Amino acid sequence: MDLDLAADLSKWVLSPFRPSDIYFPPYDADEIRGILQDRIRTGLYPGVFSVQMLDRIVEQTMESGDVRVGLDLVKRAVLNAECAARTEVVEEDIMKAYEQAKHVHLAYTIRALSADERLLLRRIAELSQEESGPLVSGAIYGRVEETPKVGYTAFSRQLRKLDSLRLVDLIRVQAGGRTSEVALRYEPEKVVQICGKRGVGGR
């Protein structure tokens, strides 16, 4: 959400309200398999998806971190099989579909970020293109030049949110106590492209 409750609500409301962000954990592999099995059972003939092919889609969905990718993979894989005049989905159909479906999660998630979070993600992607070594949180904080300076606590909260949404991986390192390596989970070029679609800092 772009709504900043601390800025938009009066202190008389905030004092007893004390809001906080809640991030729901992603589905695990068994939950994803159950959701996809239900869709396949409802929408397709028996035998279109073998157990092995369903397992492959579950793996790809877990890698992306969004069940919508799995649902999109099922649809695209079936369409690929139909185009090849097959009545059963094979791995080639899934891999071809994944090249398109893997960015569904990225686009939806970036669209849900606040303007500041989107700017931070874009900067991480740009630094990933510029730097040959691992990115460190402290160095990123010092180089987010396009945004108004925020405290390190707020910056760390934004990083943790990007990590919880599986846009980046935070890898704790010993140097500096709270310092973490920040690894982008997607191709930097694609992240910059999607972040820029609505304009830097746009809503």
PDB file of C-alpha atoms in Angstrom:
ATOM      1  CA  MET A   1       0.000   0.000   0.000  1.00  0.00           C
ATOM      2  CA  ASP A   2       1.108   3.550  -0.679  1.00  0.00           C
ATOM      3  CA  LEU A   3      -0.823   4.821   2.367  1.00  0.00           C
ATOM      4  CA  ASP A   4       1.461   6.104   5.119  1.00  0.00           C
ATOM      5  CA  LEU A   5      -0.679   5.747   8.238  1.00  0.00           C
ATOM      6  CA  ALA A   6       1.774   7.632  10.430  1.00  0.00           C
ATOM      7  CA  ALA A   7       1.524  10.652   8.138  1.00  0.00           C
ATOM      8  CA  ASP A   8      -2.168  10.470   7.235  1.00  0.00           C
ATOM      9  CA  LEU A   9      -3.744   9.756  10.633  1.00  0.00           C
ATOM     10  CA  SER A  10      -3.793  12.169  13.567  1.00  0.00           C
ATOM     11  CA  LYS A  11      -1.694  11.409  16.617  1.00  0.00           C
ATOM     12  CA  TRP A  12      -4.901  10.953  18.616  1.00  0.00           C
ATOM     13  CA  VAL A  13      -5.838   8.027  16.384  1.00  0.00           C
ATOM     14  CA  LEU A  14      -2.335   6.569  16.103  1.00  0.00           C
ATOM     15  CA  SER A  15      -1.744   6.512  19.855  1.00  0.00           C
ATOM     16  CA  PRO A  16      -4.362   3.811  20.657  1.00  0.00           C
ATOM     17  CA  PHE A  17      -4.360   2.279  17.165  1.00  0.00           C
ATOM     18  CA  ARG A  18      -0.631   1.452  16.834  1.00  0.00           C
ATOM     19  CA  PRO A  19      -0.780  -0.082  13.317  1.00  0.00           C
ATOM     20  CA  SER A  20       1.902  -2.406  11.969  1.00  0.00           C
ATOM     21  CA  ASP A  21       2.554  -4.142   8.650  1.00  0.00           C
ATOM     22  CA  ILE A  22       1.691  -7.845   8.460  1.00  0.00           C
ATOM     23  CA  TYR A  23       3.260 -10.004   5.761  1.00  0.00           C
ATOM     24  CA  PHE A  24       1.524 -13.322   5.166  1.00  0.00           C
ATOM     25  CA  PRO A  25       3.962 -16.200   4.562  1.00  0.00           C
ATOM     26  CA  PRO A  26       4.007 -17.664   1.044  1.00  0.00           C
ATOM     27  CA  TYR A  27       2.393 -21.018   0.328  1.00  0.00           C
ATOM     28  CA  ASP A  28       4.584 -24.064   0.895  1.00  0.00           C
ATOM     29  CA  ALA A  29       5.067 -26.774  -1.750  1.00  0.00           C
ATOM     30  CA  ASP A  30       2.223 -29.002  -0.498  1.00  0.00           C
ATOM     31  CA  GLU A  31      -0.241 -26.105  -0.477  1.00  0.00           C
ATOM     32  CA  ILE A  32       0.772 -25.083  -3.996  1.00  0.00           C
ATOM     33  CA  ARG A  33       0.431 -28.674  -5.224  1.00  0.00           C
ATOM     34  CA  GLY A  34      -3.076 -28.872  -3.755  1.00  0.00           C
ATOM     35  CA  ILE A  35      -4.160 -25.599  -5.397  1.00  0.00           C
ATOM     36  CA  LEU A  36      -2.794 -26.630  -8.803  1.00  0.00           C
ATOM     37  CA  GLN A  37      -4.248 -30.141  -8.554  1.00  0.00           C
ATOM     38  CA  ASP A  38      -7.693 -28.690  -7.902  1.00  0.00           C
ATOM     39  CA  ARG A  39      -7.439 -26.421 -10.954  1.00  0.00           C
ATOM     40  CA  ILE A  40      -6.156 -29.243 -13.161  1.00  0.00           C
ATOM     41  CA  ARG A  41      -8.851 -31.642 -11.951  1.00  0.00           C
ATOM     42  CA  THR A  42     -11.577 -29.065 -12.608  1.00  0.00           C
ATOM     43  CA  GLY A  43     -10.425 -27.700 -15.954  1.00  0.00           C
ATOM     44  CA  LEU A  44      -8.587 -30.484 -17.801  1.00  0.00           C
ATOM     45  CA  TYR A  45      -9.110 -34.066 -18.908  1.00  0.00           C
ATOM     46  CA  PRO A  46      -7.444 -36.813 -16.847  1.00  0.00           C
ATOM     47  CA  GLY A  47      -3.922 -37.604 -18.017  1.00  0.00           C
ATOM     48  CA  VAL A  48      -3.069 -34.166 -19.412  1.00  0.00           C
ATOM     49  CA  PHE A  49      -0.669 -33.590 -16.484  1.00  0.00           C
ATOM     50  CA  SER A  50       1.444 -36.447 -15.157  1.00  0.00           C
ATOM     51  CA  VAL A  51       2.650 -36.425 -11.547  1.00  0.00           C
ATOM     52  CA  GLN A  52       6.170 -35.630 -12.762  1.00  0.00           C
ATOM     53  CA  MET A  53       5.029 -32.625 -14.789  1.00  0.00           C
ATOM     54  CA  LEU A  54       2.957 -31.305 -11.886  1.00  0.00           C
ATOM     55  CA  ASP A  55       6.012 -31.652  -9.636  1.00  0.00           C
ATOM     56  CA  ARG A  56       8.011 -29.648 -12.183  1.00  0.00           C
ATOM     57  CA  ILE A  57       5.478 -26.822 -12.097  1.00  0.00           C
ATOM     58  CA  VAL A  58       5.454 -26.862  -8.293  1.00  0.00           C
ATOM     59  CA  GLU A  59       9.252 -26.480  -8.321  1.00  0.00           C
ATOM     60  CA  GLN A  60       9.073 -23.530 -10.704  1.00  0.00           C
ATOM     61  CA  THR A  61       6.303 -21.941  -8.642  1.00  0.00           C
ATOM     62  CA  MET A  62       8.297 -22.276  -5.418  1.00  0.00           C
ATOM     63  CA  GLU A  63      11.288 -20.686  -7.136  1.00  0.00           C
ATOM     64  CA  SER A  64       9.199 -17.680  -8.165  1.00  0.00           C
ATOM     65  CA  GLY A  65       7.464 -17.384  -4.793  1.00  0.00           C
ATOM     66  CA  ASP A  66       3.966 -16.749  -6.178  1.00  0.00           C
ATOM     67  CA  VAL A  67       1.191 -19.262  -6.801  1.00  0.00           C
ATOM     68  CA  ARG A  68      -0.060 -17.075  -9.666  1.00  0.00           C
ATOM     69  CA  VAL A  69       3.034 -18.129 -11.597  1.00  0.00           C
ATOM     70  CA  GLY A  70       2.008 -21.766 -11.180  1.00  0.00           C
ATOM     71  CA  LEU A  71      -1.537 -21.091 -12.337  1.00  0.00           C
ATOM     72  CA  ASP A  72      -0.222 -19.201 -15.350  1.00  0.00           C
ATOM     73  CA  LEU A  73       2.242 -22.025 -16.064  1.00  0.00           C
ATOM     74  CA  VAL A  74      -0.554 -24.599 -16.151  1.00  0.00           C
ATOM     75  CA  LYS A  75      -2.505 -22.541 -18.683  1.00  0.00           C
ATOM     76  CA  ARG A  76       0.480 -21.723 -20.905  1.00  0.00           C
ATOM     77  CA  ALA A  77       1.867 -25.280 -20.813  1.00  0.00           C
ATOM     78  CA  VAL A  78      -1.486 -26.698 -21.933  1.00  0.00           C
ATOM     79  CA  LEU A  79      -1.679 -24.164 -24.770  1.00  0.00           C
ATOM     80  CA  ASN A  80       1.849 -25.135 -25.843  1.00  0.00           C
ATOM     81  CA  ALA A  81       0.895 -28.818 -25.862  1.00  0.00           C
ATOM     82  CA  GLU A  82      -2.232 -28.083 -27.908  1.00  0.00           C
ATOM     83  CA  CYS A  83      -0.198 -26.101 -30.454  1.00  0.00           C
ATOM     84  CA  ALA A  84       2.078 -29.137 -30.809  1.00  0.00           C
ATOM     85  CA  ALA A  85      -0.973 -31.431 -31.266  1.00  0.00           C
ATOM     86  CA  ARG A  86      -0.232 -33.318 -28.034  1.00  0.00           C
ATOM     87  CA  THR A  87      -2.796 -34.452 -25.490  1.00  0.00           C
ATOM     88  CA  GLU A  88      -0.269 -34.554 -22.651  1.00  0.00           C
ATOM     89  CA  VAL A  89       1.982 -31.804 -21.300  1.00  0.00           C
ATOM     90  CA  VAL A  90       5.721 -32.511 -21.519  1.00  0.00           C
ATOM     91  CA  GLU A  91       8.654 -30.694 -19.882  1.00  0.00           C
ATOM     92  CA  GLU A  92       9.369 -28.716 -23.045  1.00  0.00           C
ATOM     93  CA  ASP A  93       5.897 -27.155 -22.773  1.00  0.00           C
ATOM     94  CA  ILE A  94       6.541 -26.142 -19.163  1.00  0.00           C
ATOM     95  CA  MET A  95       9.998 -24.673 -19.768  1.00  0.00           C
ATOM     96  CA  LYS A  96       8.741 -22.638 -22.703  1.00  0.00           C
ATOM     97  CA  ALA A  97       5.830 -21.385 -20.634  1.00  0.00           C
ATOM     98  CA  TYR A  98       8.095 -20.488 -17.702  1.00  0.00           C
ATOM     99  CA  GLU A  99      10.058 -17.999 -19.763  1.00  0.00           C
ATOM    100  CA  GLN A 100       6.856 -15.963 -19.994  1.00  0.00           C
ATOM    101  CA  ALA A 101       5.209 -16.779 -16.669  1.00  0.00           C
ATOM    102  CA  LYS A 102       8.190 -16.216 -14.352  1.00  0.00           C
ATOM    103  CA  HIS A 103       7.788 -12.440 -14.543  1.00  0.00           C
ATOM    104  CA  VAL A 104       4.106 -12.496 -13.553  1.00  0.00           C
ATOM    105  CA  HIS A 105       5.095 -12.464  -9.864  1.00  0.00           C
ATOM    106  CA  LEU A 106       7.657  -9.721 -10.430  1.00  0.00           C
ATOM    107  CA  ALA A 107       5.252  -7.392 -12.214  1.00  0.00           C
ATOM    108  CA  TYR A 108       2.414  -7.881  -9.715  1.00  0.00           C
ATOM    109  CA  THR A 109       4.672  -7.441  -6.703  1.00  0.00           C
ATOM    110  CA  ILE A 110       6.431  -4.327  -7.985  1.00  0.00           C
ATOM    111  CA  ARG A 111       3.039  -2.802  -8.740  1.00  0.00           C
ATOM    112  CA  ALA A 112       2.093  -3.286  -5.063  1.00  0.00           C
ATOM    113  CA  LEU A 113       5.204  -1.566  -3.679  1.00  0.00           C
ATOM    114  CA  SER A 114       5.183   1.983  -2.381  1.00  0.00           C
ATOM    115  CA  ALA A 115       7.013   4.629  -4.414  1.00  0.00           C
ATOM    116  CA  ASP A 116      10.026   4.605  -2.055  1.00  0.00           C
ATOM    117  CA  GLU A 117      10.222   0.802  -2.047  1.00  0.00           C
ATOM    118  CA  ARG A 118      10.074   0.758  -5.832  1.00  0.00           C
ATOM    119  CA  LEU A 119      12.888   3.292  -6.021  1.00  0.00           C
ATOM    120  CA  LEU A 120      15.003   1.213  -3.654  1.00  0.00           C
ATOM    121  CA  LEU A 121      14.415  -1.963  -5.671  1.00  0.00           C
ATOM    122  CA  ARG A 122      15.294  -0.153  -8.885  1.00  0.00           C
ATOM    123  CA  ARG A 123      18.508   1.176  -7.323  1.00  0.00           C
ATOM    124  CA  ILE A 124      19.475  -2.328  -6.151  1.00  0.00           C
ATOM    125  CA  ALA A 125      18.930  -3.590  -9.703  1.00  0.00           C
ATOM    126  CA  GLU A 126      21.037  -0.776 -11.162  1.00  0.00           C
ATOM    127  CA  LEU A 127      23.842  -1.410  -8.668  1.00  0.00           C
ATOM    128  CA  SER A 128      23.667  -5.126  -9.500  1.00  0.00           C
ATOM    129  CA  GLN A 129      24.442  -4.191 -13.095  1.00  0.00           C
ATOM    130  CA  GLU A 130      27.285  -1.841 -12.108  1.00  0.00           C
ATOM    131  CA  GLU A 131      29.016  -3.893  -9.411  1.00  0.00           C
ATOM    132  CA  SER A 132      30.888  -7.133 -10.017  1.00  0.00           C
ATOM    133  CA  GLY A 133      30.915  -8.261  -6.382  1.00  0.00           C
ATOM    134  CA  PRO A 134      28.134  -8.783  -3.838  1.00  0.00           C
ATOM    135  CA  LEU A 135      26.037  -5.810  -2.749  1.00  0.00           C
ATOM    136  CA  VAL A 136      26.120  -4.905   0.935  1.00  0.00           C
ATOM    137  CA  SER A 137      23.220  -3.183   2.665  1.00  0.00           C
ATOM    138  CA  GLY A 138      25.335  -0.380   4.123  1.00  0.00           C
ATOM    139  CA  ALA A 139      26.809   0.471   0.728  1.00  0.00           C
ATOM    140  CA  ILE A 140      23.348   0.481  -0.861  1.00  0.00           C
ATOM    141  CA  TYR A 141      22.076   2.833   1.842  1.00  0.00           C
ATOM    142  CA  GLY A 142      24.843   5.289   1.054  1.00  0.00           C
ATOM    143  CA  ARG A 143      24.108   5.221  -2.672  1.00  0.00           C
ATOM    144  CA  VAL A 144      20.340   5.609  -2.840  1.00  0.00           C
ATOM    145  CA  GLU A 145      20.733   9.136  -4.136  1.00  0.00           C
ATOM    146  CA  GLU A 146      17.394   9.670  -5.861  1.00  0.00           C
ATOM    147  CA  THR A 147      15.266   9.460  -2.716  1.00  0.00           C
ATOM    148  CA  PRO A 148      15.051  11.797   0.266  1.00  0.00           C
ATOM    149  CA  LYS A 149      17.399  10.583   2.996  1.00  0.00           C
ATOM    150  CA  VAL A 150      15.646   8.200   5.377  1.00  0.00           C
ATOM    151  CA  GLY A 151      16.921   6.717   8.587  1.00  0.00           C
ATOM    152  CA  TYR A 152      18.747   3.406   8.475  1.00  0.00           C
ATOM    153  CA  THR A 153      15.928   1.775  10.463  1.00  0.00           C
ATOM    154  CA  ALA A 154      13.366   2.707   7.796  1.00  0.00           C
ATOM    155  CA  PHE A 155      15.797   1.609   5.077  1.00  0.00           C
ATOM    156  CA  SER A 156      16.275  -1.762   6.806  1.00  0.00           C
ATOM    157  CA  ARG A 157      12.521  -2.190   7.089  1.00  0.00           C
ATOM    158  CA  GLN A 158      12.158  -1.619   3.341  1.00  0.00           C
ATOM    159  CA  LEU A 159      14.901  -4.180   2.649  1.00  0.00           C
ATOM    160  CA  ARG A 160      13.220  -6.763   4.879  1.00  0.00           C
ATOM    161  CA  LYS A 161       9.958  -6.218   3.040  1.00  0.00           C
ATOM    162  CA  LEU A 162      11.671  -6.795  -0.337  1.00  0.00           C
ATOM    163  CA  ASP A 163      13.143  -9.972   1.150  1.00  0.00           C
ATOM    164  CA  SER A 164       9.775 -11.171   2.523  1.00  0.00           C
ATOM    165  CA  LEU A 165       8.239 -10.628  -0.922  1.00  0.00           C
ATOM    166  CA  ARG A 166      11.075 -12.688  -2.472  1.00  0.00           C
ATOM    167  CA  LEU A 167      12.339  -9.861  -4.624  1.00  0.00           C
ATOM    168  CA  VAL A 168      15.754 -10.003  -2.962  1.00  0.00           C
ATOM    169  CA  ASP A 169      17.605 -12.380  -0.658  1.00  0.00           C
ATOM    170  CA  LEU A 170      19.172 -10.932   2.498  1.00  0.00           C
ATOM    171  CA  ILE A 171      22.246 -12.896   3.562  1.00  0.00           C
ATOM    172  CA  ARG A 172      23.534 -11.963   7.004  1.00  0.00           C
ATOM    173  CA  VAL A 173      27.286 -11.347   7.228  1.00  0.00           C
ATOM    174  CA  GLN A 174      29.359 -10.877  10.351  1.00  0.00           C
ATOM    175  CA  ALA A 175      31.033  -7.588   9.481  1.00  0.00           C
ATOM    176  CA  GLY A 176      29.296  -4.539  10.934  1.00  0.00           C
ATOM    177  CA  GLY A 177      26.737  -6.370  13.045  1.00  0.00           C
ATOM    178  CA  ARG A 178      23.514  -5.696  11.131  1.00  0.00           C
ATOM    179  CA  THR A 179      25.146  -5.734   7.701  1.00  0.00           C
ATOM    180  CA  SER A 180      23.672  -8.059   5.074  1.00  0.00           C
ATOM    181  CA  GLU A 181      24.496  -8.981   1.517  1.00  0.00           C
ATOM    182  CA  VAL A 182      21.616  -8.196  -0.828  1.00  0.00           C
ATOM    183  CA  ALA A 183      21.093 -10.534  -3.782  1.00  0.00           C
ATOM    184  CA  LEU A 184      18.502  -9.677  -6.422  1.00  0.00           C
ATOM    185  CA  ARG A 185      16.330 -12.691  -7.313  1.00  0.00           C
ATOM    186  CA  TYR A 186      15.510 -11.514 -10.848  1.00  0.00           C
ATOM    187  CA  GLU A 187      17.422 -10.233 -13.849  1.00  0.00           C
ATOM    188  CA  PRO A 188      18.434  -6.619 -13.101  1.00  0.00           C
ATOM    189  CA  GLU A 189      17.434  -5.453 -16.575  1.00  0.00           C
ATOM    190  CA  LYS A 190      13.903  -6.826 -16.130  1.00  0.00           C
ATOM    191  CA  VAL A 191      13.538  -5.231 -12.699  1.00  0.00           C
ATOM    192  CA  VAL A 192      14.619  -1.823 -14.014  1.00  0.00           C
ATOM    193  CA  GLN A 193      12.250  -2.192 -16.967  1.00  0.00           C
ATOM    194  CA  ILE A 194       9.218  -3.028 -14.821  1.00  0.00           C
ATOM    195  CA  CYS A 195      10.019  -0.449 -12.152  1.00  0.00           C
ATOM    196  CA  GLY A 196      10.200   2.177 -14.865  1.00  0.00           C
ATOM    197  CA  LYS A 197       6.897   1.326 -16.541  1.00  0.00           C
ATOM    198  CA  ARG A 198       4.918   3.551 -14.203  1.00  0.00           C
ATOM    199  CA  GLY A 199       7.635   6.168 -13.902  1.00  0.00           C
ATOM    200  CA  VAL A 200      10.251   6.357 -11.178  1.00  0.00           C
ATOM    201  CA  GLY A 201       8.467   7.118  -7.959  1.00  0.00           C
ATOM    202  CA  GLY A 202       5.059   6.934  -9.684  1.00  0.00           C
ATOM    203  CA  ARG A 203       1.978   5.554  -8.040  1.00  0.00           C
TER     204      ARG A 203
END
